[in-house]
C-alpha positions as MATLAB code, in Angstrom:
seq = 'XXXXXXXXXXXXXXXXXXXXXXXXXXXXXXXXXXXXXXXXXXXXXXXXXXXXXXXXXXXXXXXXXXXXXXXXXXXXXXXXXXXXXXXXXXXXXXXXXXXXXXXXXXXXXXXXXXXXXXXXXXXXXXXXXXXXXXXXXXXXXXXXXXXXXXXXXXXXXXXXXXXXXXXXXXXXXXXXXXXX';
ca = [
     107.199   86.767  -55.951;
     104.220   85.590  -58.640;
     104.114   82.126  -60.246;
     106.139   83.849  -63.551;
     108.781   85.940  -62.742;
     109.873   82.436  -60.203;
     110.238   80.883  -63.958;
     112.105   83.785  -65.654;
     114.393   83.737  -62.436;
     114.609   80.207  -62.629;
     118.087   78.857  -63.259;
     117.337   76.873  -66.227;
     115.701   79.145  -68.519;
     119.004   81.548  -68.112;
     121.664   78.726  -68.224;
     119.458   77.688  -71.549;
     119.563   81.633  -72.588;
     123.051   81.785  -72.310;
     123.974   78.171  -74.152;
     121.604   79.346  -76.773;
     123.148   83.230  -77.384;
     126.532   81.308  -77.015;
     125.708   78.919  -79.951;
     125.070   83.143  -81.460;
     128.049   83.390  -81.133;
     129.569   80.296  -82.062;
     127.980   80.471  -85.293;
     129.004   84.207  -85.987;
     125.167   85.995  -85.480;
     125.149   89.456  -85.033;
     125.264   90.809  -81.637;
     121.443   91.801  -81.745;
     120.450   88.009  -83.196;
     122.386   86.441  -80.949;
     120.810   88.664  -78.030;
     116.919   88.239  -79.680;
     117.534   84.188  -79.318;
     118.456   84.251  -76.080;
     116.148   85.857  -74.856;
     113.474   84.457  -77.019;
     114.868   81.372  -75.252;
     114.397   82.639  -72.262;
     110.815   83.469  -72.480;
     109.929   80.697  -73.888;
     111.114   78.690  -71.244;
     108.813   80.365  -68.800;
     106.159   80.634  -70.749;
     105.088   77.825  -72.914;
     104.878   75.375  -69.947;
     102.339   77.759  -68.605;
     100.503   78.296  -71.590;
     100.484   74.795  -72.339;
      99.322   73.492  -68.592;
      96.950   76.924  -69.437;
      95.136   75.382  -72.537;
      95.287   71.824  -71.547;
      94.026   71.945  -67.812;
      91.667   75.142  -67.831;
      87.465   73.682  -67.499;
      85.028   74.978  -70.481;
      85.708   79.251  -70.426;
      82.470   80.146  -67.994;
      79.273   82.314  -68.799;
      80.627   85.549  -66.079;
      80.256   88.602  -67.713;
      83.942   90.461  -67.771;
      84.804   93.263  -65.215;
      81.944   92.254  -63.096;
      83.323   90.895  -58.661;
      82.486   88.171  -59.597;
      85.028   87.629  -62.984;
      87.608   89.134  -60.821;
      87.365   86.586  -57.745;
      87.244   84.123  -60.162;
      90.562   85.150  -61.492;
      91.943   85.169  -57.894;
      91.434   81.999  -57.963;
      92.506   80.581  -61.157;
      96.074   82.128  -60.472;
      96.113   81.241  -57.011;
      95.589   77.574  -58.158;
      98.160   78.683  -60.565;
     100.422   79.446  -58.292;
      99.576   76.481  -56.228;
     100.210   74.531  -58.867;
     104.384   76.388  -59.765;
     104.606   75.968  -55.185;
     103.948   72.172  -54.789;
     105.775   69.892  -57.442;
     106.564   66.872  -54.459;
     105.970   66.259  -50.900;
     102.737   65.900  -49.169;
     100.931   68.505  -50.013;
     100.927   67.007  -54.073;
      97.781   65.438  -52.226;
      95.819   68.370  -51.795;
      96.179   69.099  -55.460;
      93.276   67.345  -55.819;
      90.979   69.112  -53.410;
      92.322   72.710  -54.754;
      91.287   71.928  -58.264;
      88.209   70.275  -57.673;
      87.843   73.989  -55.750;
      88.283   76.247  -58.780;
      86.193   74.690  -60.440;
      82.637   74.568  -57.829;
      83.945   78.807  -57.718;
      83.249   78.193  -61.878;
      80.038   77.641  -61.375;
      79.357   80.014  -58.466;
      80.710   82.747  -60.650;
      78.396   81.833  -63.498;
      75.794   81.801  -61.263;
      76.266   85.002  -59.925;
      76.608   86.360  -63.115;
      72.621   84.451  -63.451;
      71.549   85.594  -61.642;
      72.876   89.157  -62.141;
      71.496   88.870  -65.334;
      67.878   87.596  -63.801;
      67.403   91.195  -62.113;
      68.394   89.237  -58.533;
      71.080   90.077  -56.055;
      73.990   87.564  -56.158;
      75.387   88.908  -52.454;
      75.670   85.747  -51.026;
      76.827   83.737  -54.353;
      79.494   86.261  -54.147;
      80.904   86.574  -50.794;
      81.147   82.695  -51.244;
      83.389   83.151  -54.398;
      85.718   85.991  -52.474;
      85.759   83.809  -49.402;
      87.237   80.815  -51.072;
      89.000   82.853  -53.410;
      90.952   85.002  -50.084;
      91.536   81.458  -47.923;
      92.822   79.801  -51.398;
      95.462   82.606  -51.993;
      95.966   82.666  -48.085;
      97.445   78.794  -47.992;
      98.975   79.568  -51.126;
     100.725   82.433  -49.457;
     101.624   81.069  -46.440;
     103.401   78.083  -48.592;
     104.910   81.146  -50.759;
     106.402   81.546  -46.902;
     108.715   78.326  -46.522;
     112.237   78.304  -47.287;
     111.334   75.044  -48.475;
     108.083   72.825  -47.810;
     110.691   69.612  -46.171;
     110.738   72.938  -43.179;
     107.251   72.596  -41.989;
     106.063   70.509  -39.536;
     103.642   68.228  -39.851;
     101.651   70.021  -38.246;
     101.665   72.904  -40.043;
     101.305   71.056  -43.140;
      98.432   69.474  -41.853;
      96.716   72.231  -40.658;
      97.277   73.701  -44.780;
      95.809   70.519  -46.055;
      92.954   70.905  -43.541;
      92.272   74.108  -44.575;
      92.118   73.513  -48.642;
      89.728   71.024  -47.603;
      88.011   73.526  -45.671;
      87.078   74.915  -48.399;
      86.740   72.661  -51.044;
      83.864   71.568  -48.581;
      82.278   74.554  -48.088;
      81.641   75.080  -52.108;
      81.804   71.874  -53.286;
      79.308   70.646  -50.452;
      78.333   73.569  -48.888;
      75.467   70.995  -46.977;
      78.391   69.337  -45.682;
      79.758   71.850  -43.325;
      78.602   72.475  -39.966;
];
């Protein structure tokens, strides 16, 4: 389930929407207006934090050619980062947040380099390979986290393995000379 769908299914959002609709009934709003108020509160509860978080946390827009393969992989990496943020709100995996952020920031630079190479007539295959691999690694770790019933159910070894994979991915894109 995507982070947007989880936000819409959040019980607090549904409760707030129900309360807003109840207030609409209490002040004798027409039925259509009552429903619209409830839906607006429900959707707003899900989207406003997401939009504010994205506006505050996003690095400057990269100089990446729209519709290019690097733009596709960068968008997927950004989505994986957002999903990680929505899944890991506390616990031992929260320590890996910095590695995820550094990885995505480095992927911005790699995507910009790939676009610059393409515009200059060079072949960006190596950059695209790194971009694709790192994005798939992020997506795989996030899907593994999403598959856990709760983070408390994961064993210490499993958490350590996920943190190690995120750190290896970070090192590969941030410090390529450091990776064996």
